Amino acid sequence: QVQLVESGGGLAEAGDSLTLTCAASGGTFSSYAMGWFRQAPGNEREVVARISPNGITTYYGDTVQGRFTISRDNAKNTVYLRMTSLKPEDTAVYSCAASLSLFDLRFARAQYWGQGTQVTVSS
């Protein structure tokens, strides 16, 4: 059983940067591909970024490509999402997830989910 806890959300202005952190416990973190997802009210869950278990392979959603960076530190059981050039449309609840399949994360299929952290970007 893996527990995921996100932190780092909050209020930001357009153009600002934020870094989200997802801390994992209770499992073999380095075995899991990790993903960041977001969901705004009335919208479907969106895949923001995915990273392979060893951190070498990353994928990004089209709306964040070039602005967001996913990374992980397996020694600290932590995955990060560095968000730059924030836009009001980035406002959402951001959640991290762990999956044994990097491919499955593309479809928001995961074994474990965090509770989410709110990011609000004002114009």
Short mmCIF file of the N, C-alpha and C atoms (twelve columns), coordinates in Angstrom:
data_MODEL
# 
_entry.id   MODEL 
# 
loop_
_atom_site.group_PDB 
_atom_site.id 
_atom_site.type_symbol 
_atom_site.label_atom_id 
_atom_site.label_alt_id 
_atom_site.label_comp_id 
_atom_site.label_asym_id 
_atom_site.label_seq_id 
_atom_site.Cartn_x 
_atom_site.Cartn_y 
_atom_site.Cartn_z 
_atom_site.pdbx_PDB_model_num 
ATOM 1   N N  . GLN A 1   0.833   -1.181 0.000   1 
ATOM 2   C CA . GLN A 1   0.000   0.000  0.000   1 
ATOM 3   C C  . GLN A 1   0.878   1.244  0.000   1 
ATOM 4   N N  . VAL A 2   0.650   2.099  -0.973  1 
ATOM 5   C CA . VAL A 2   1.427   3.319  -1.104  1 
ATOM 6   C C  . VAL A 2   0.543   4.509  -0.737  1 
ATOM 7   N N  . GLN A 3   1.068   5.359  0.102   1 
ATOM 8   C CA . GLN A 3   0.376   6.610  0.434   1 
ATOM 9   C C  . GLN A 3   1.095   7.769  -0.250  1 
ATOM 10  N N  . LEU A 4   0.300   8.639  -0.825  1 
ATOM 11  C CA . LEU A 4   0.839   9.802  -1.541  1 
ATOM 12  C C  . LEU A 4   0.271   11.074 -0.938  1 
ATOM 13  N N  . VAL A 5   1.147   12.013 -0.654  1 
ATOM 14  C CA . VAL A 5   0.710   13.278 -0.070  1 
ATOM 15  C C  . VAL A 5   1.304   14.422 -0.866  1 
ATOM 16  N N  . GLU A 6   0.444   15.239 -1.445  1 
ATOM 17  C CA . GLU A 6   0.886   16.391 -2.218  1 
ATOM 18  C C  . GLU A 6   0.993   17.629 -1.335  1 
ATOM 19  N N  . SER A 7   1.868   18.516 -1.733  1 
ATOM 20  C CA . SER A 7   2.005   19.804 -1.063  1 
ATOM 21  C C  . SER A 7   2.555   20.818 -2.055  1 
ATOM 22  N N  . GLY A 8   2.494   22.084 -1.677  1 
ATOM 23  C CA . GLY A 8   3.079   23.127 -2.508  1 
ATOM 24  C C  . GLY A 8   2.086   23.938 -3.307  1 
ATOM 25  N N  . GLY A 9   0.816   23.564 -3.249  1 
ATOM 26  C CA . GLY A 9   -0.184  24.339 -3.961  1 
ATOM 27  C C  . GLY A 9   -0.446  25.659 -3.258  1 
ATOM 28  N N  . GLY A 10  -1.248  26.488 -3.902  1 
ATOM 29  C CA . GLY A 10  -1.588  27.772 -3.303  1 
ATOM 30  C C  . GLY A 10  -2.009  28.773 -4.347  1 
ATOM 31  N N  . LEU A 11  -1.906  30.042 -3.963  1 
ATOM 32  C CA . LEU A 11  -2.292  31.127 -4.865  1 
ATOM 33  C C  . LEU A 11  -1.073  31.654 -5.601  1 
ATOM 34  N N  . ALA A 12  -1.247  31.961 -6.865  1 
ATOM 35  C CA . ALA A 12  -0.168  32.524 -7.668  1 
ATOM 36  C C  . ALA A 12  -0.760  33.509 -8.655  1 
ATOM 37  N N  . GLU A 13  0.071   34.347 -9.167  1 
ATOM 38  C CA . GLU A 13  -0.342  35.266 -10.218 1 
ATOM 39  C C  . GLU A 13  0.169   34.752 -11.558 1 
ATOM 40  N N  . ALA A 14  -0.488  35.176 -12.603 1 
ATOM 41  C CA . ALA A 14  -0.053  34.782 -13.938 1 
ATOM 42  C C  . ALA A 14  1.423   35.131 -14.128 1 
ATOM 43  N N  . GLY A 15  2.164   34.170 -14.654 1 
ATOM 44  C CA . GLY A 15  3.586   34.351 -14.859 1 
ATOM 45  C C  . GLY A 15  4.459   33.842 -13.735 1 
ATOM 46  N N  . ASP A 16  3.845   33.561 -12.604 1 
ATOM 47  C CA . ASP A 16  4.603   33.059 -11.458 1 
ATOM 48  C C  . ASP A 16  5.004   31.604 -11.663 1 
ATOM 49  N N  . SER A 17  5.782   31.124 -10.703 1 
ATOM 50  C CA . SER A 17  6.200   29.726 -10.685 1 
ATOM 51  C C  . SER A 17  5.812   29.101 -9.349  1 
ATOM 52  N N  . LEU A 18  5.512   27.817 -9.387  1 
ATOM 53  C CA . LEU A 18  5.243   27.025 -8.186  1 
ATOM 54  C C  . LEU A 18  5.853   25.648 -8.386  1 
ATOM 55  N N  . THR A 19  6.241   25.037 -7.280  1 
ATOM 56  C CA . THR A 19  6.703   23.652 -7.326  1 
ATOM 57  C C  . THR A 19  5.839   22.809 -6.410  1 
ATOM 58  N N  . LEU A 20  5.220   21.800 -6.981  1 
ATOM 59  C CA . LEU A 20  4.441   20.845 -6.216  1 
ATOM 60  C C  . LEU A 20  5.314   19.654 -5.845  1 
ATOM 61  N N  . THR A 21  5.051   19.115 -4.668  1 
ATOM 62  C CA . THR A 21  5.779   17.954 -4.173  1 
ATOM 63  C C  . THR A 21  4.795   16.848 -3.837  1 
ATOM 64  N N  . CYS A 22  5.157   15.644 -4.179  1 
ATOM 65  C CA . CYS A 22  4.364   14.465 -3.833  1 
ATOM 66  C C  . CYS A 22  5.279   13.507 -3.085  1 
ATOM 67  N N  . ALA A 23  4.999   13.305 -1.819  1 
ATOM 68  C CA . ALA A 23  5.799   12.421 -0.983  1 
ATOM 69  C C  . ALA A 23  5.112   11.070 -0.865  1 
ATOM 70  N N  . ALA A 24  5.868   10.027 -1.118  1 
ATOM 71  C CA . ALA A 24  5.329   8.676  -1.076  1 
ATOM 72  C C  . ALA A 24  5.854   7.925  0.132   1 
ATOM 73  N N  . SER A 25  5.023   7.033  0.641   1 
ATOM 74  C CA . SER A 25  5.437   6.171  1.734   1 
ATOM 75  C C  . SER A 25  4.694   4.840  1.627   1 
ATOM 76  N N  . GLY A 26  5.274   3.826  2.247   1 
ATOM 77  C CA . GLY A 26  4.587   2.550  2.350   1 
ATOM 78  C C  . GLY A 26  4.795   1.584  1.211   1 
ATOM 79  N N  . GLY A 27  5.661   1.889  0.279   1 
ATOM 80  C CA . GLY A 27  5.885   0.977  -0.829  1 
ATOM 81  C C  . GLY A 27  7.267   1.171  -1.408  1 
ATOM 82  N N  . THR A 28  7.550   0.451  -2.482  1 
ATOM 83  C CA . THR A 28  8.830   0.587  -3.166  1 
ATOM 84  C C  . THR A 28  8.674   1.661  -4.239  1 
ATOM 85  N N  . PHE A 29  8.969   2.881  -3.858  1 
ATOM 86  C CA . PHE A 29  8.704   4.030  -4.718  1 
ATOM 87  C C  . PHE A 29  9.364   3.884  -6.084  1 
ATOM 88  N N  . SER A 30  10.576  3.376  -6.093  1 
ATOM 89  C CA . SER A 30  11.331  3.298  -7.348  1 
ATOM 90  C C  . SER A 30  10.752  2.276  -8.329  1 
ATOM 91  N N  . SER A 31  9.759   1.528  -7.910  1 
ATOM 92  C CA . SER A 31  9.113   0.567  -8.805  1 
ATOM 93  C C  . SER A 31  7.980   1.186  -9.608  1 
ATOM 94  N N  . TYR A 32  7.563   2.373  -9.222  1 
ATOM 95  C CA . TYR A 32  6.365   2.971  -9.785  1 
ATOM 96  C C  . TYR A 32  6.675   4.109  -10.735 1 
ATOM 97  N N  . ALA A 33  5.963   4.101  -11.843 1 
ATOM 98  C CA . ALA A 33  5.882   5.310  -12.645 1 
ATOM 99  C C  . ALA A 33  4.972   6.286  -11.899 1 
ATOM 100 N N  . MET A 34  5.261   7.563  -12.046 1 
ATOM 101 C CA . MET A 34  4.493   8.574  -11.330 1 
ATOM 102 C C  . MET A 34  3.907   9.574  -12.316 1 
ATOM 103 N N  . GLY A 35  2.783   10.100 -11.930 1 
ATOM 104 C CA . GLY A 35  2.151   11.090 -12.785 1 
ATOM 105 C C  . GLY A 35  1.534   12.211 -11.978 1 
ATOM 106 N N  . TRP A 36  1.423   13.348 -12.618 1 
ATOM 107 C CA . TRP A 36  0.686   14.476 -12.085 1 
ATOM 108 C C  . TRP A 36  -0.542  14.691 -12.967 1 
ATOM 109 N N  . PHE A 37  -1.641  14.947 -12.310 1 
ATOM 110 C CA . PHE A 37  -2.912  15.147 -12.991 1 
ATOM 111 C C  . PHE A 37  -3.579  16.392 -12.420 1 
ATOM 112 N N  . ARG A 38  -4.498  16.952 -13.148 1 
ATOM 113 C CA . ARG A 38  -5.237  18.088 -12.615 1 
ATOM 114 C C  . ARG A 38  -6.687  18.015 -13.064 1 
ATOM 115 N N  . GLN A 39  -7.517  18.611 -12.261 1 
ATOM 116 C CA . GLN A 39  -8.936  18.656 -12.588 1 
ATOM 117 C C  . GLN A 39  -9.511  19.975 -12.098 1 
ATOM 118 N N  . ALA A 40  -10.085 20.705 -13.011 1 
ATOM 119 C CA . ALA A 40  -10.772 21.948 -12.692 1 
ATOM 120 C C  . ALA A 40  -12.266 21.669 -12.621 1 
ATOM 121 N N  . PRO A 41  -13.001 22.475 -11.897 1 
ATOM 122 C CA . PRO A 41  -14.453 22.258 -11.777 1 
ATOM 123 C C  . PRO A 41  -15.120 22.194 -13.140 1 
ATOM 124 N N  . GLY A 42  -15.915 21.154 -13.330 1 
ATOM 125 C CA . GLY A 42  -16.629 20.990 -14.579 1 
ATOM 126 C C  . GLY A 42  -15.828 20.376 -15.695 1 
ATOM 127 N N  . ASN A 43  -14.545 20.128 -15.433 1 
ATOM 128 C CA . ASN A 43  -13.675 19.549 -16.460 1 
ATOM 129 C C  . ASN A 43  -13.300 18.113 -16.114 1 
ATOM 130 N N  . GLU A 44  -12.904 17.383 -17.123 1 
ATOM 131 C CA . GLU A 44  -12.393 16.032 -16.892 1 
ATOM 132 C C  . GLU A 44  -10.968 16.111 -16.345 1 
ATOM 133 N N  . ARG A 45  -10.567 15.030 -15.727 1 
ATOM 134 C CA . ARG A 45  -9.193  14.953 -15.238 1 
ATOM 135 C C  . ARG A 45  -8.234  14.983 -16.428 1 
ATOM 136 N N  . GLU A 46  -7.187  15.750 -16.295 1 
ATOM 137 C CA . GLU A 46  -6.202  15.929 -17.361 1 
ATOM 138 C C  . GLU A 46  -4.848  15.399 -16.910 1 
ATOM 139 N N  . VAL A 47  -4.201  14.677 -17.797 1 
ATOM 140 C CA . VAL A 47  -2.850  14.202 -17.517 1 
ATOM 141 C C  . VAL A 47  -1.880  15.356 -17.754 1 
ATOM 142 N N  . VAL A 48  -1.164  15.744 -16.737 1 
ATOM 143 C CA . VAL A 48  -0.230  16.864 -16.839 1 
ATOM 144 C C  . VAL A 48  1.160   16.378 -17.240 1 
ATOM 145 N N  . ALA A 49  1.659   15.382 -16.514 1 
ATOM 146 C CA . ALA A 49  3.015   14.903 -16.771 1 
ATOM 147 C C  . ALA A 49  3.165   13.502 -16.203 1 
ATOM 148 N N  . ARG A 50  4.066   12.745 -16.829 1 
ATOM 149 C CA . ARG A 50  4.359   11.382 -16.377 1 
ATOM 150 C C  . ARG A 50  5.865   11.176 -16.371 1 
ATOM 151 N N  . ILE A 51  6.318   10.306 -15.483 1 
ATOM 152 C CA . ILE A 51  7.747   10.023 -15.396 1 
ATOM 153 C C  . ILE A 51  7.939   8.550  -15.115 1 
ATOM 154 N N  . SER A 52  8.943   7.970  -15.750 1 
ATOM 155 C CA . SER A 52  9.221   6.549  -15.571 1 
ATOM 156 C C  . SER A 52  9.814   6.278  -14.196 1 
ATOM 157 N N  . PRO A 53  9.846   5.025  -13.785 1 
ATOM 158 C CA . PRO A 53  10.386  4.709  -12.454 1 
ATOM 159 C C  . PRO A 53  11.817  5.184  -12.236 1 
ATOM 160 N N  . ASN A 54  12.639  5.138  -13.280 1 
ATOM 161 C CA . ASN A 54  14.030  5.566  -13.103 1 
ATOM 162 C C  . ASN A 54  14.238  7.044  -13.426 1 
ATOM 163 N N  . GLY A 55  13.169  7.729  -13.804 1 
ATOM 164 C CA . GLY A 55  13.246  9.162  -14.053 1 
ATOM 165 C C  . GLY A 55  13.771  9.570  -15.403 1 
ATOM 166 N N  . ILE A 56  14.099  8.618  -16.242 1 
ATOM 167 C CA . ILE A 56  14.719  8.943  -17.526 1 
ATOM 168 C C  . ILE A 56  13.692  9.402  -18.555 1 
ATOM 169 N N  . THR A 57  12.536  8.805  -18.528 1 
ATOM 170 C CA . THR A 57  11.516  9.103  -19.546 1 
ATOM 171 C C  . THR A 57  10.413  9.959  -18.944 1 
ATOM 172 N N  . THR A 58  10.104  11.049 -19.641 1 
ATOM 173 C CA . THR A 58  9.035   11.933 -19.199 1 
ATOM 174 C C  . THR A 58  8.122   12.273 -20.366 1 
ATOM 175 N N  . TYR A 59  6.870   12.531 -20.047 1 
ATOM 176 C CA . TYR A 59  5.878   12.961 -21.028 1 
ATOM 177 C C  . TYR A 59  5.078   14.104 -20.422 1 
ATOM 178 N N  . TYR A 60  4.622   14.991 -21.297 1 
ATOM 179 C CA . TYR A 60  3.863   16.142 -20.849 1 
ATOM 180 C C  . TYR A 60  2.608   16.320 -21.689 1 
ATOM 181 N N  . GLY A 61  1.594   16.859 -21.045 1 
ATOM 182 C CA . GLY A 61  0.403   17.243 -21.788 1 
ATOM 183 C C  . GLY A 61  0.703   18.443 -22.673 1 
ATOM 184 N N  . ASP A 62  -0.031  18.570 -23.742 1 
ATOM 185 C CA . ASP A 62  0.216   19.641 -24.706 1 
ATOM 186 C C  . ASP A 62  0.083   21.020 -24.069 1 
ATOM 187 N N  . THR A 63  -0.817  21.159 -23.112 1 
ATOM 188 C CA . THR A 63  -1.079  22.475 -22.533 1 
ATOM 189 C C  . THR A 63  0.021   22.938 -21.580 1 
ATOM 190 N N  . VAL A 64  0.896   22.030 -21.164 1 
ATOM 191 C CA . VAL A 64  1.949   22.410 -20.205 1 
ATOM 192 C C  . VAL A 64  3.340   22.197 -20.760 1 
ATOM 193 N N  . GLN A 65  3.434   21.591 -21.930 1 
ATOM 194 C CA . GLN A 65  4.735   21.321 -22.544 1 
ATOM 195 C C  . GLN A 65  5.557   22.611 -22.618 1 
ATOM 196 N N  . GLY A 66  6.779   22.534 -22.136 1 
ATOM 197 C CA . GLY A 66  7.666   23.690 -22.172 1 
ATOM 198 C C  . GLY A 66  7.554   24.612 -20.971 1 
ATOM 199 N N  . ARG A 67  6.516   24.429 -20.165 1 
ATOM 200 C CA . ARG A 67  6.332   25.277 -18.975 1 
ATOM 201 C C  . ARG A 67  6.482   24.485 -17.674 1 
ATOM 202 N N  . PHE A 68  6.094   23.231 -17.695 1 
ATOM 203 C CA . PHE A 68  6.144   22.384 -16.501 1 
ATOM 204 C C  . PHE A 68  7.243   21.338 -16.651 1 
ATOM 205 N N  . THR A 69  7.829   20.961 -15.517 1 
ATOM 206 C CA . THR A 69  8.857   19.928 -15.509 1 
ATOM 207 C C  . THR A 69  8.583   18.945 -14.383 1 
ATOM 208 N N  . ILE A 70  8.506   17.680 -14.724 1 
ATOM 209 C CA . ILE A 70  8.349   16.641 -13.719 1 
ATOM 210 C C  . ILE A 70  9.713   16.024 -13.437 1 
ATOM 211 N N  . SER A 71  9.961   15.731 -12.173 1 
ATOM 212 C CA . SER A 71  11.216  15.081 -11.789 1 
ATOM 213 C C  . SER A 71  10.952  14.241 -10.552 1 
ATOM 214 N N  . ARG A 72  11.905  13.413 -10.222 1 
ATOM 215 C CA . ARG A 72  11.735  12.574 -9.046  1 
ATOM 216 C C  . ARG A 72  13.075  12.342 -8.380  1 
ATOM 217 N N  . ASP A 73  12.996  12.065 -7.092  1 
ATOM 218 C CA . ASP A 73  14.166  11.715 -6.293  1 
ATOM 219 C C  . ASP A 73  13.816  10.411 -5.593  1 
ATOM 220 N N  . ASN A 74  14.298  9.310  -6.125  1 
ATOM 221 C CA . ASN A 74  13.931  8.017  -5.552  1 
ATOM 222 C C  . ASN A 74  14.532  7.803  -4.170  1 
ATOM 223 N N  . ALA A 75  15.615  8.478  -3.873  1 
ATOM 224 C CA . ALA A 75  16.210  8.365  -2.534  1 
ATOM 225 C C  . ALA A 75  15.317  9.031  -1.489  1 
ATOM 226 N N  . LYS A 76  14.522  10.010 -1.932  1 
ATOM 227 C CA . LYS A 76  13.633  10.722 -1.016  1 
ATOM 228 C C  . LYS A 76  12.178  10.315 -1.187  1 
ATOM 229 N N  . ASN A 77  11.922  9.344  -2.080  1 
ATOM 230 C CA . ASN A 77  10.545  8.891  -2.328  1 
ATOM 231 C C  . ASN A 77  9.630   10.060 -2.681  1 
ATOM 232 N N  . THR A 78  10.120  10.915 -3.561  1 
ATOM 233 C CA . THR A 78  9.405   12.146 -3.868  1 
ATOM 234 C C  . THR A 78  9.402   12.424 -5.359  1 
ATOM 235 N N  . VAL A 79  8.284   12.930 -5.830  1 
ATOM 236 C CA . VAL A 79  8.178   13.402 -7.208  1 
ATOM 237 C C  . VAL A 79  7.760   14.876 -7.158  1 
ATOM 238 N N  . TYR A 80  8.283   15.633 -8.105  1 
ATOM 239 C CA . TYR A 80  8.056   17.076 -8.122  1 
ATOM 240 C C  . TYR A 80  7.390   17.487 -9.434  1 
ATOM 241 N N  . LEU A 81  6.712   18.601 -9.364  1 
ATOM 242 C CA . LEU A 81  6.207   19.241 -10.575 1 
ATOM 243 C C  . LEU A 81  6.558   20.717 -10.482 1 
ATOM 244 N N  . ARG A 82  7.525   21.125 -11.285 1 
ATOM 245 C CA . ARG A 82  7.913   22.517 -11.341 1 
ATOM 246 C C  . ARG A 82  7.056   23.185 -12.403 1 
ATOM 247 N N  . MET A 83  6.310   24.197 -11.989 1 
ATOM 248 C CA . MET A 83  5.386   24.889 -12.888 1 
ATOM 249 C C  . MET A 83  5.854   26.327 -13.061 1 
ATOM 250 N N  . THR A 84  6.106   26.722 -14.266 1 
ATOM 251 C CA . THR A 84  6.534   28.083 -14.556 1 
ATOM 252 C C  . THR A 84  5.564   28.730 -15.543 1 
ATOM 253 N N  . SER A 85  5.690   30.032 -15.680 1 
ATOM 254 C CA . SER A 85  4.819   30.799 -16.589 1 
ATOM 255 C C  . SER A 85  3.362   30.414 -16.393 1 
ATOM 256 N N  . LEU A 86  2.941   30.406 -15.159 1 
ATOM 257 C CA . LEU A 86  1.586   29.963 -14.842 1 
ATOM 258 C C  . LEU A 86  0.545   30.857 -15.499 1 
ATOM 259 N N  . LYS A 87  -0.559  30.227 -15.874 1 
ATOM 260 C CA . LYS A 87  -1.680  30.913 -16.514 1 
ATOM 261 C C  . LYS A 87  -2.944  30.669 -15.695 1 
ATOM 262 N N  . PRO A 88  -3.906  31.551 -15.802 1 
ATOM 263 C CA . PRO A 88  -5.167  31.319 -15.070 1 
ATOM 264 C C  . PRO A 88  -5.796  29.961 -15.409 1 
ATOM 265 N N  . GLU A 89  -5.622  29.519 -16.623 1 
ATOM 266 C CA . GLU A 89  -6.197  28.221 -17.015 1 
ATOM 267 C C  . GLU A 89  -5.479  27.037 -16.386 1 
ATOM 268 N N  . ASP A 90  -4.396  27.278 -15.670 1 
ATOM 269 C CA . ASP A 90  -3.735  26.213 -14.918 1 
ATOM 270 C C  . ASP A 90  -4.411  25.982 -13.573 1 
ATOM 271 N N  . THR A 91  -5.376  26.796 -13.228 1 
ATOM 272 C CA . THR A 91  -6.097  26.643 -11.969 1 
ATOM 273 C C  . THR A 91  -6.823  25.310 -11.933 1 
ATOM 274 N N  . ALA A 92  -6.549  24.521 -10.892 1 
ATOM 275 C CA . ALA A 92  -7.137  23.181 -10.767 1 
ATOM 276 C C  . ALA A 92  -6.655  22.556 -9.463  1 
ATOM 277 N N  . VAL A 93  -7.234  21.415 -9.152  1 
ATOM 278 C CA . VAL A 93  -6.693  20.560 -8.098  1 
ATOM 279 C C  . VAL A 93  -5.693  19.622 -8.759  1 
ATOM 280 N N  . TYR A 94  -4.482  19.627 -8.254  1 
ATOM 281 C CA . TYR A 94  -3.408  18.800 -8.807  1 
ATOM 282 C C  . TYR A 94  -3.201  17.585 -7.904  1 
ATOM 283 N N  . SER A 95  -3.167  16.420 -8.526  1 
ATOM 284 C CA . SER A 95  -2.987  15.176 -7.794  1 
ATOM 285 C C  . SER A 95  -1.839  14.383 -8.402  1 
ATOM 286 N N  . CYS A 96  -1.150  13.650 -7.544  1 
ATOM 287 C CA . CYS A 96  -0.143  12.738 -8.058  1 
ATOM 288 C C  . CYS A 96  -0.689  11.311 -7.954  1 
ATOM 289 N N  . ALA A 97  -0.114  10.449 -8.741  1 
ATOM 290 C CA . ALA A 97  -0.553  9.060  -8.781  1 
ATOM 291 C C  . ALA A 97  0.619   8.157  -9.076  1 
ATOM 292 N N  . ALA A 98  0.531   6.926  -8.599  1 
ATOM 293 C CA . ALA A 98  1.564   5.927  -8.800  1 
ATOM 294 C C  . ALA A 98  0.986   4.737  -9.546  1 
ATOM 295 N N  . SER A 99  1.729   4.285  -10.532 1 
ATOM 296 C CA . SER A 99  1.283   3.142  -11.315 1 
ATOM 297 C C  . SER A 99  2.475   2.259  -11.653 1 
ATOM 298 N N  . LEU A 100 2.222   0.980  -11.778 1 
ATOM 299 C CA . LEU A 100 3.261   0.063  -12.226 1 
ATOM 300 C C  . LEU A 100 3.473   0.172  -13.734 1 
ATOM 301 N N  . SER A 101 2.636   0.942  -14.409 1 
ATOM 302 C CA . SER A 101 2.717   1.092  -15.853 1 
ATOM 303 C C  . SER A 101 2.738   2.562  -16.243 1 
ATOM 304 N N  . LEU A 102 3.841   3.017  -16.850 1 
ATOM 305 C CA . LEU A 102 3.901   4.383  -17.360 1 
ATOM 306 C C  . LEU A 102 2.842   4.592  -18.441 1 
ATOM 307 N N  . PHE A 103 2.593   3.552  -19.221 1 
ATOM 308 C CA . PHE A 103 1.583   3.635  -20.264 1 
ATOM 309 C C  . PHE A 103 0.201   3.881  -19.664 1 
ATOM 310 N N  . ASP A 104 -0.133  3.155  -18.608 1 
ATOM 311 C CA . ASP A 104 -1.461  3.305  -17.994 1 
ATOM 312 C C  . ASP A 104 -1.698  4.724  -17.475 1 
ATOM 313 N N  . LEU A 105 -0.642  5.383  -17.020 1 
ATOM 314 C CA . LEU A 105 -0.811  6.750  -16.508 1 
ATOM 315 C C  . LEU A 105 -1.314  7.689  -17.606 1 
ATOM 316 N N  . ARG A 106 -1.020  7.377  -18.844 1 
ATOM 317 C CA . ARG A 106 -1.509  8.203  -19.957 1 
ATOM 318 C C  . ARG A 106 -3.033  8.280  -19.957 1 
ATOM 319 N N  . PHE A 107 -3.660  7.243  -19.435 1 
ATOM 320 C CA . PHE A 107 -5.123  7.173  -19.385 1 
ATOM 321 C C  . PHE A 107 -5.640  7.362  -17.966 1 
ATOM 322 N N  . ALA A 108 -4.796  7.956  -17.114 1 
ATOM 323 C CA . ALA A 108 -5.160  8.232  -15.718 1 
ATOM 324 C C  . ALA A 108 -5.532  6.956  -14.981 1 
ATOM 325 N N  . ARG A 109 -4.896  5.881  -15.341 1 
ATOM 326 C CA . ARG A 109 -5.098  4.619  -14.619 1 
ATOM 327 C C  . ARG A 109 -3.911  4.436  -13.698 1 
ATOM 328 N N  . ALA A 110 -4.200  4.311  -12.398 1 
ATOM 329 C CA . ALA A 110 -3.139  4.208  -11.408 1 
ATOM 330 C C  . ALA A 110 -3.611  3.382  -10.234 1 
ATOM 331 N N  . GLN A 111 -2.628  2.812  -9.553  1 
ATOM 332 C CA . GLN A 111 -2.964  2.018  -8.371  1 
ATOM 333 C C  . GLN A 111 -3.207  2.892  -7.144  1 
ATOM 334 N N  . TYR A 112 -2.510  4.020  -7.093  1 
ATOM 335 C CA . TYR A 112 -2.597  4.857  -5.900  1 
ATOM 336 C C  . TYR A 112 -2.699  6.326  -6.300  1 
ATOM 337 N N  . TRP A 113 -3.483  7.054  -5.513  1 
ATOM 338 C CA . TRP A 113 -3.705  8.470  -5.752  1 
ATOM 339 C C  . TRP A 113 -3.516  9.266  -4.473  1 
ATOM 340 N N  . GLY A 114 -3.008  10.462 -4.626  1 
ATOM 341 C CA . GLY A 114 -2.975  11.381 -3.512  1 
ATOM 342 C C  . GLY A 114 -4.296  12.123 -3.404  1 
ATOM 343 N N  . GLN A 115 -4.402  12.949 -2.380  1 
ATOM 344 C CA . GLN A 115 -5.668  13.642 -2.121  1 
ATOM 345 C C  . GLN A 115 -5.796  14.937 -2.915  1 
ATOM 346 N N  . GLY A 116 -4.693  15.427 -3.431  1 
ATOM 347 C CA . GLY A 116 -4.729  16.622 -4.263  1 
ATOM 348 C C  . GLY A 116 -4.371  17.889 -3.516  1 
ATOM 349 N N  . THR A 117 -3.891  18.872 -4.278  1 
ATOM 350 C CA . THR A 117 -3.580  20.186 -3.731  1 
ATOM 351 C C  . THR A 117 -4.080  21.234 -4.726  1 
ATOM 352 N N  . GLN A 118 -4.690  22.274 -4.193  1 
ATOM 353 C CA . GLN A 118 -5.301  23.296 -5.040  1 
ATOM 354 C C  . GLN A 118 -4.253  24.290 -5.520  1 
ATOM 355 N N  . VAL A 119 -4.288  24.584 -6.790  1 
ATOM 356 C CA . VAL A 119 -3.478  25.645 -7.381  1 
ATOM 357 C C  . VAL A 119 -4.439  26.643 -8.022  1 
ATOM 358 N N  . THR A 120 -4.319  27.885 -7.626  1 
ATOM 359 C CA . THR A 120 -5.174  28.942 -8.164  1 
ATOM 360 C C  . THR A 120 -4.295  30.043 -8.731  1 
ATOM 361 N N  . VAL A 121 -4.499  30.348 -9.998  1 
ATOM 362 C CA . VAL A 121 -3.688  31.359 -10.670 1 
ATOM 363 C C  . VAL A 121 -4.598  32.520 -11.069 1 
ATOM 364 N N  . SER A 122 -4.250  33.688 -10.590 1 
ATOM 365 C CA . SER A 122 -5.037  34.872 -10.921 1 
ATOM 366 C C  . SER A 122 -4.379  35.628 -12.068 1 
ATOM 367 N N  . SER A 123 -5.208  36.353 -12.794 1 
ATOM 368 C CA . SER A 123 -4.688  37.096 -13.958 1 
ATOM 369 C C  . SER A 123 -4.197  38.475 -13.562 1 
# 
